[in-house]
């Protein structure tokens, strides 16, 4: 369950345990310092996050453990 | 609340694939998906080095575009990172098989690759996992290979995207062969070394996170990490480096091939 707090006319902060866990695990910060969502009027099926620049590469040490693939 | 794609990890494992669930994946999404009709294949255009360096970005997005940006990340070692069970912002405007609601209707797989000549050819283990992962998903939802699109095929206006940087027609043919049962089974890592001779007991077990014990200490001593007998993230990362420098698949798992390579490394003498 997310708790969302309006910050500006078109920016919303997101605070939920899963996002926070991922944020702490991977150390990713948006420019504003918080993960944010876009303006609510955008059609979410039109959003395309493919190919966006990676500013903070995730090291192999920070990846979760794998399962399966072993006979 | 948990979203709808909770079946994803098991479907991939049933396809013989290696998976790595990311904490919180069950509850992660930009809302829930609608009826899933297919898969859109992407490449990340991320950094050249590392197994899945784009992971953090796929999770969090950027200030003006929230994550998650794909349900699945496919590492260079063929591991599927399960990021989200809900809707992800991977597709944008487009159309495939008459469906125009890409983010709601297609599962997005972001495979780690720069999309440039410095990352070509793709690792065979990653390509094989890409085929098998798409086939496993389509099998689960009861759709043929035609419901697998490249992002560059889905995206409108035409030419808006160029990923993935391979030909989707042979890709779909490989997926179709797996769906038809015409492809060889996946190459799983044996759980232990084969017996030295017929009738002898199996050799050393395959080690991976979170294995523990004296054999882990042997591995750690050979690869130069802290010898504590705990196969954690640092040991796994060091195993990947070792494997890469010895021409092995850098999956961080010590199976028979990696054991053999380790045996050729002298054991350090304690000082």
Tab-separated table of C-alpha atoms in Angstrom:
chain	number	residue	atom	x	y	z
A	1	UNK	CA	0.000	0.000	0.000
A	2	UNK	CA	1.452	3.364	-1.002
A	3	UNK	CA	1.231	6.653	0.806
A	4	UNK	CA	1.403	9.510	-1.679
A	5	UNK	CA	2.047	13.119	-0.765
A	6	UNK	CA	1.588	15.993	-3.159
A	7	UNK	CA	4.714	18.113	-3.480
A	8	UNK	CA	3.937	20.289	-6.467
A	9	UNK	CA	1.399	20.708	-9.188
A	10	UNK	CA	2.642	17.686	-11.071
A	11	UNK	CA	4.954	15.787	-8.759
A	12	UNK	CA	4.012	13.244	-6.131
A	13	UNK	CA	6.339	11.490	-3.723
A	14	UNK	CA	5.896	7.805	-3.146
A	15	UNK	CA	6.500	6.253	0.216
A	16	UNK	CA	5.855	2.563	0.613
A	17	UNK	CA	7.824	-0.207	2.200
A	18	UNK	CA	8.626	-2.063	-1.001
A	19	UNK	CA	9.905	1.018	-2.782
A	20	UNK	CA	11.840	2.041	0.291
A	21	UNK	CA	13.429	-1.378	0.579
A	22	UNK	CA	14.460	-1.233	-3.059
A	23	UNK	CA	15.692	2.323	-2.627
A	24	UNK	CA	17.873	1.328	0.285
A	25	UNK	CA	19.049	-1.858	-1.365
A	26	UNK	CA	20.037	-0.325	-4.631
A	27	UNK	CA	20.875	3.195	-3.549
A	28	UNK	CA	18.981	4.805	-6.383
A	29	UNK	CA	18.074	8.450	-6.066
A	30	UNK	CA	16.033	10.527	-8.405
A	31	UNK	CA	17.362	14.039	-8.982
A	32	UNK	CA	14.972	15.351	-6.343
A	33	UNK	CA	16.117	12.709	-3.879
A	34	UNK	CA	12.789	10.877	-3.893
A	35	UNK	CA	11.096	8.517	-6.322
A	36	UNK	CA	8.262	10.442	-7.937
A	37	UNK	CA	5.268	9.800	-10.146
A	38	UNK	CA	4.223	11.856	-13.157
A	39	UNK	CA	1.230	14.099	-13.523
A	40	UNK	CA	-1.940	12.083	-13.026
A	41	UNK	CA	-3.466	13.260	-16.314
A	42	UNK	CA	-0.927	11.306	-18.379
A	43	UNK	CA	-2.271	8.173	-20.006
A	44	UNK	CA	-0.265	5.473	-18.310
A	45	UNK	CA	-0.276	3.268	-21.398
A	46	UNK	CA	1.613	6.010	-23.236
A	47	UNK	CA	4.493	6.001	-20.734
A	48	UNK	CA	7.698	4.534	-22.123
A	49	UNK	CA	10.579	4.002	-19.721
A	50	UNK	CA	12.707	1.923	-22.040
A	51	UNK	CA	16.244	3.188	-22.774
A	52	UNK	CA	16.308	5.813	-20.033
A	53	UNK	CA	19.834	6.656	-18.873
A	54	UNK	CA	21.260	4.680	-15.965
A	55	UNK	CA	22.872	7.163	-13.604
A	56	UNK	CA	23.610	4.745	-10.774
A	57	UNK	CA	24.635	1.333	-12.020
A	58	UNK	CA	23.678	-1.585	-9.787
A	59	UNK	CA	26.705	-3.668	-8.894
A	60	UNK	CA	26.594	-7.457	-9.010
A	61	UNK	CA	26.963	-7.499	-5.221
A	62	UNK	CA	23.660	-5.673	-4.894
A	63	UNK	CA	21.672	-8.100	-7.035
A	64	UNK	CA	19.363	-10.581	-5.305
A	65	UNK	CA	20.232	-14.269	-5.104
A	66	UNK	CA	19.039	-16.576	-7.849
A	67	UNK	CA	16.980	-19.764	-7.632
A	68	UNK	CA	16.513	-22.643	-10.081
A	69	UNK	CA	18.548	-23.534	-13.123
A	70	UNK	CA	20.316	-26.341	-11.265
A	71	UNK	CA	19.297	-29.959	-11.896
B	1	UNK	CA	-1.739	-5.542	-2.125
B	2	UNK	CA	-0.308	-8.190	-4.378
B	3	UNK	CA	-0.800	-7.692	-8.124
B	4	UNK	CA	-1.824	-10.230	-10.742
B	5	UNK	CA	1.388	-11.595	-12.232
B	6	UNK	CA	2.237	-13.756	-9.234
B	7	UNK	CA	2.595	-16.750	-11.537
B	8	UNK	CA	5.622	-15.315	-13.339
B	9	UNK	CA	8.474	-16.809	-11.251
B	10	UNK	CA	7.063	-20.324	-11.233
B	11	UNK	CA	6.312	-20.232	-14.952
B	12	UNK	CA	9.927	-19.277	-15.625
B	13	UNK	CA	11.282	-21.922	-13.259
B	14	UNK	CA	9.067	-24.505	-14.929
B	15	UNK	CA	10.775	-23.496	-18.172
B	16	UNK	CA	14.123	-24.485	-16.657
B	17	UNK	CA	15.193	-20.901	-16.065
B	18	UNK	CA	17.090	-19.274	-13.246
B	19	UNK	CA	15.176	-16.532	-11.452
B	20	UNK	CA	15.989	-13.941	-8.793
B	21	UNK	CA	12.969	-12.308	-7.152
B	22	UNK	CA	13.577	-8.703	-6.096
B	23	UNK	CA	12.231	-7.936	-2.618
B	24	UNK	CA	8.694	-6.607	-2.804
B	25	UNK	CA	8.054	-7.711	-6.389
B	26	UNK	CA	4.594	-9.044	-5.554
B	27	UNK	CA	3.367	-5.570	-4.546
B	28	UNK	CA	5.264	-3.543	-7.123
B	29	UNK	CA	3.555	-1.964	-10.115
B	30	UNK	CA	2.033	1.235	-11.491
B	31	UNK	CA	-1.328	-0.262	-10.594
B	32	UNK	CA	-2.313	-3.698	-11.802
B	33	UNK	CA	-2.143	-5.121	-15.294
B	34	UNK	CA	-5.170	-5.923	-17.404
B	35	UNK	CA	-5.527	-9.181	-19.282
B	36	UNK	CA	-2.048	-10.184	-20.385
B	37	UNK	CA	-1.914	-11.008	-24.099
B	38	UNK	CA	1.798	-11.178	-24.831
B	39	UNK	CA	5.377	-10.072	-24.288
B	40	UNK	CA	7.347	-7.060	-25.487
B	41	UNK	CA	11.109	-7.588	-25.740
B	42	UNK	CA	13.491	-4.754	-24.974
B	43	UNK	CA	17.148	-4.101	-24.393
B	44	UNK	CA	18.155	-1.755	-21.622
B	45	UNK	CA	20.783	0.350	-23.443
B	46	UNK	CA	22.442	0.331	-20.025
B	47	UNK	CA	26.093	0.110	-18.955
B	48	UNK	CA	28.452	-2.383	-20.597
B	49	UNK	CA	29.797	-3.974	-17.421
B	50	UNK	CA	28.028	-6.084	-14.827
B	51	UNK	CA	25.254	-8.613	-14.931
B	52	UNK	CA	22.238	-6.329	-14.520
B	53	UNK	CA	23.537	-2.774	-13.923
B	54	UNK	CA	20.194	-1.274	-14.991
B	55	UNK	CA	18.323	-2.948	-12.116
B	56	UNK	CA	18.018	0.128	-9.932
B	57	UNK	CA	16.699	2.228	-12.787
B	58	UNK	CA	14.174	-0.440	-13.769
B	59	UNK	CA	12.910	-0.405	-10.197
B	60	UNK	CA	12.817	3.310	-9.557
B	61	UNK	CA	12.502	5.012	-12.932
B	62	UNK	CA	13.454	8.658	-13.110
B	63	UNK	CA	11.968	11.850	-11.646
B	64	UNK	CA	9.387	12.333	-14.396
B	65	UNK	CA	8.712	8.649	-15.030
B	66	UNK	CA	8.024	6.251	-12.199
B	67	UNK	CA	9.247	2.710	-12.008
B	68	UNK	CA	8.858	-0.119	-12.296
B	69	UNK	CA	9.896	0.024	-15.929
B	70	UNK	CA	9.579	-3.714	-16.670
B	71	UNK	CA	8.234	-6.802	-14.954
B	72	UNK	CA	11.424	-8.721	-15.736
B	73	UNK	CA	15.075	-7.906	-16.147
B	74	UNK	CA	17.210	-10.445	-17.988
B	75	UNK	CA	20.822	-10.447	-16.854
B	76	UNK	CA	23.779	-11.179	-19.076
B	77	UNK	CA	24.117	-14.562	-17.345
B	78	UNK	CA	20.564	-15.591	-18.285
B	79	UNK	CA	19.007	-14.925	-14.861
B	80	UNK	CA	15.519	-13.420	-14.801
B	81	UNK	CA	15.169	-10.747	-12.132
B	82	UNK	CA	11.509	-10.627	-11.133
B	83	UNK	CA	10.810	-6.955	-10.507
B	84	UNK	CA	7.047	-6.468	-10.496
B	85	UNK	CA	3.746	-8.324	-10.545
B	86	UNK	CA	1.850	-5.236	-11.619
B	87	UNK	CA	1.789	-2.865	-14.583
B	88	UNK	CA	5.082	-1.379	-15.721
B	89	UNK	CA	5.929	1.599	-17.892
B	90	UNK	CA	7.882	-0.122	-20.626
B	91	UNK	CA	5.926	0.155	-23.837
B	92	UNK	CA	4.580	3.638	-24.592
B	93	UNK	CA	2.424	4.324	-27.611
B	94	UNK	CA	2.168	1.503	-30.097
B	95	UNK	CA	0.241	-1.418	-31.487
B	96	UNK	CA	0.758	-5.158	-31.934
B	97	UNK	CA	-1.825	-7.710	-32.975
B	98	UNK	CA	-4.398	-4.948	-32.683
B	99	UNK	CA	-3.608	-4.276	-29.011
B	100	UNK	CA	-2.675	-0.675	-28.207
B	101	UNK	CA	-2.543	-0.828	-24.401
B	102	UNK	CA	1.055	-1.976	-24.149
B	103	UNK	CA	1.728	-1.297	-20.499
B	104	UNK	CA	-1.540	-2.859	-19.408
B	105	UNK	CA	-1.559	-5.838	-21.749
B	106	UNK	CA	2.034	-6.935	-22.380
B	107	UNK	CA	4.716	-8.173	-20.013
B	108	UNK	CA	7.930	-6.241	-20.516
B	109	UNK	CA	11.331	-7.943	-20.476
B	110	UNK	CA	14.326	-5.629	-20.334
B	111	UNK	CA	17.424	-7.599	-21.304
B	112	UNK	CA	20.740	-6.100	-20.289
B	113	UNK	CA	22.590	-4.971	-23.384
B	114	UNK	CA	23.996	-1.654	-24.522
B	115	UNK	CA	22.439	-2.049	-27.937
B	116	UNK	CA	25.819	-1.102	-29.397
B	117	UNK	CA	28.612	-2.946	-31.150
B	118	UNK	CA	30.562	-3.036	-27.884
B	119	UNK	CA	28.023	-5.544	-26.537
B	120	UNK	CA	27.671	-7.804	-29.543
B	121	UNK	CA	27.167	-10.669	-29.985
B	122	UNK	CA	24.855	-11.205	-27.049
B	123	UNK	CA	25.953	-14.013	-24.683
B	124	UNK	CA	24.539	-17.322	-25.875
B	125	UNK	CA	23.254	-18.129	-22.382
B	126	UNK	CA	21.297	-14.859	-22.331
B	127	UNK	CA	19.815	-15.374	-25.792
B	128	UNK	CA	18.738	-18.904	-24.919
B	129	UNK	CA	17.126	-17.661	-21.710
B	130	UNK	CA	15.372	-14.906	-23.666
B	131	UNK	CA	13.802	-17.466	-26.012
B	132	UNK	CA	12.840	-19.808	-23.184
B	133	UNK	CA	11.483	-17.081	-20.928
B	134	UNK	CA	9.209	-15.676	-23.610
B	135	UNK	CA	8.059	-19.201	-24.460
B	136	UNK	CA	7.321	-19.943	-20.793
B	137	UNK	CA	5.179	-16.821	-20.491
B	138	UNK	CA	3.292	-17.412	-23.731
B	139	UNK	CA	2.691	-21.025	-22.738
B	140	UNK	CA	1.212	-19.885	-19.438
B	141	UNK	CA	-1.149	-17.378	-21.051
B	142	UNK	CA	-2.002	-19.670	-23.957
B	143	UNK	CA	-0.748	-17.471	-26.784
B	144	UNK	CA	1.418	-18.318	-29.809
B	145	UNK	CA	4.811	-16.822	-30.633
B	146	UNK	CA	3.117	-14.154	-32.750
B	147	UNK	CA	2.167	-12.426	-29.494
B	148	UNK	CA	5.807	-11.680	-28.815
B	149	UNK	CA	6.844	-8.287	-30.194
B	150	UNK	CA	10.034	-6.345	-30.212
B	151	UNK	CA	9.636	-2.878	-28.757
B	152	UNK	CA	10.741	-1.492	-32.129
B	153	UNK	CA	7.855	-3.379	-33.758
B	154	UNK	CA	5.250	-2.283	-31.222
B	155	UNK	CA	6.211	1.383	-30.902
B	156	UNK	CA	4.395	4.117	-32.834
B	157	UNK	CA	5.105	6.206	-34.726
B	158	UNK	CA	7.233	3.668	-36.593
B	159	UNK	CA	10.914	4.163	-35.903
B	160	UNK	CA	10.334	5.673	-32.449
B	161	UNK	CA	12.302	2.832	-30.818
B	162	UNK	CA	15.124	0.619	-32.038
B	163	UNK	CA	15.188	-2.071	-29.366
B	164	UNK	CA	15.919	-4.868	-29.255
B	165	UNK	CA	18.822	-4.759	-31.671
B	166	UNK	CA	18.208	-8.185	-33.173
B	167	UNK	CA	15.859	-9.579	-35.791
B	168	UNK	CA	12.570	-10.549	-34.165
B	169	UNK	CA	11.571	-13.051	-36.869
B	170	UNK	CA	14.189	-15.697	-36.045
B	171	UNK	CA	13.610	-14.866	-32.379
B	172	UNK	CA	9.912	-15.735	-32.736
B	173	UNK	CA	10.831	-18.870	-34.697
B	174	UNK	CA	13.015	-20.014	-31.794
B	175	UNK	CA	10.199	-19.285	-29.346
B	176	UNK	CA	7.759	-21.199	-31.534
B	177	UNK	CA	10.117	-24.189	-31.616
B	178	UNK	CA	10.246	-24.248	-27.811
B	179	UNK	CA	6.458	-23.960	-27.589
B	180	UNK	CA	6.146	-26.854	-30.038
B	181	UNK	CA	8.547	-29.002	-28.022
B	182	UNK	CA	10.966	-29.091	-30.965
B	183	UNK	CA	13.889	-27.442	-29.152
B	184	UNK	CA	16.406	-29.286	-26.967
B	185	UNK	CA	15.734	-29.099	-23.216
B	186	UNK	CA	17.429	-26.339	-21.231
B	187	UNK	CA	20.968	-26.997	-20.055
B	188	UNK	CA	20.681	-27.129	-16.275
B	189	UNK	CA	23.751	-27.017	-14.050
B	190	UNK	CA	24.256	-30.465	-12.420
B	191	UNK	CA	23.616	-30.490	-8.661
B	192	UNK	CA	26.992	-32.169	-8.141
B	193	UNK	CA	30.096	-33.172	-10.038
B	194	UNK	CA	29.725	-36.471	-11.905
B	195	UNK	CA	31.210	-39.561	-10.202
B	196	UNK	CA	34.902	-40.111	-10.850
B	197	UNK	CA	34.074	-43.592	-12.136
B	198	UNK	CA	30.883	-45.593	-12.616
B	199	UNK	CA	29.384	-46.587	-9.293
B	200	UNK	CA	31.403	-44.078	-7.303
B	201	UNK	CA	29.587	-41.422	-5.280
B	202	UNK	CA	28.895	-38.049	-6.843
B	203	UNK	CA	31.564	-35.413	-6.472
B	204	UNK	CA	31.423	-32.010	-4.880
B	205	UNK	CA	28.025	-30.297	-4.771
B	206	UNK	CA	27.169	-27.236	-6.781
B	207	UNK	CA	27.488	-24.154	-4.587
B	208	UNK	CA	25.619	-20.867	-4.809
B	209	UNK	CA	24.135	-18.244	-2.511
B	210	UNK	CA	23.343	-19.035	0.340
B	211	UNK	CA	25.499	-22.194	0.627
B	212	UNK	CA	27.694	-22.536	3.705
B	213	UNK	CA	30.425	-24.824	4.966
B	214	UNK	CA	33.985	-25.979	4.405
B	215	UNK	CA	33.665	-26.295	0.624
B	216	UNK	CA	32.611	-22.662	0.468
B	217	UNK	CA	35.770	-21.844	2.411
B	218	UNK	CA	37.811	-23.687	-0.226
B	219	UNK	CA	36.237	-21.600	-2.955
B	220	UNK	CA	36.729	-18.376	-1.043
B	221	UNK	CA	40.403	-19.127	-0.441
B	222	UNK	CA	40.968	-19.696	-4.147
B	223	UNK	CA	39.209	-16.546	-5.334
B	224	UNK	CA	40.670	-14.268	-2.687
B	225	UNK	CA	37.695	-13.174	-0.603
B	226	UNK	CA	37.130	-13.357	3.135
B	227	UNK	CA	37.128	-17.034	4.145
B	228	UNK	CA	34.085	-17.331	6.382
B	229	UNK	CA	32.260	-20.280	4.826
B	230	UNK	CA	29.263	-18.121	3.929
B	231	UNK	CA	28.468	-17.912	0.203
B	232	UNK	CA	27.056	-14.396	0.176
B	233	UNK	CA	26.810	-11.592	-2.343
B	234	UNK	CA	30.518	-10.706	-2.189
B	235	UNK	CA	31.569	-14.296	-2.785
B	236	UNK	CA	29.111	-14.587	-5.656
B	237	UNK	CA	30.459	-11.411	-7.252
B	238	UNK	CA	34.024	-12.700	-6.911
B	239	UNK	CA	33.010	-16.035	-8.448
B	240	UNK	CA	31.568	-14.133	-11.412
B	241	UNK	CA	34.868	-12.332	-11.911
B	242	UNK	CA	36.755	-15.623	-11.671
B	243	UNK	CA	34.432	-17.281	-14.164
B	244	UNK	CA	34.719	-14.405	-16.608
B	245	UNK	CA	38.516	-14.512	-16.481
B	246	UNK	CA	38.451	-18.259	-17.147
B	247	UNK	CA	36.080	-18.224	-20.100
B	248	UNK	CA	33.102	-19.582	-18.156
B	249	UNK	CA	29.539	-18.329	-17.983
B	250	UNK	CA	29.718	-15.700	-15.199
B	251	UNK	CA	26.663	-16.844	-13.271
B	252	UNK	CA	28.168	-16.859	-9.783
B	253	UNK	CA	27.347	-20.553	-9.324
B	254	UNK	CA	30.117	-23.069	-8.613
B	255	UNK	CA	29.149	-26.114	-10.658
B	256	UNK	CA	31.343	-28.817	-12.206
B	257	UNK	CA	32.962	-26.532	-14.802
B	258	UNK	CA	33.841	-23.894	-12.216
B	259	UNK	CA	35.109	-26.535	-9.775
B	260	UNK	CA	37.420	-27.818	-12.505
B	261	UNK	CA	38.743	-24.321	-13.158
B	262	UNK	CA	39.218	-23.722	-9.426
B	263	UNK	CA	41.189	-26.972	-9.159
B	264	UNK	CA	43.751	-25.504	-11.510
B	265	UNK	CA	44.323	-22.579	-9.118
B	266	UNK	CA	46.945	-23.248	-6.435
B	267	UNK	CA	45.579	-23.074	-2.909
B	268	UNK	CA	47.105	-20.056	-1.160
B	269	UNK	CA	49.510	-20.903	1.643
B	270	UNK	CA	48.426	-19.289	4.929
B	271	UNK	CA	50.974	-16.802	6.234
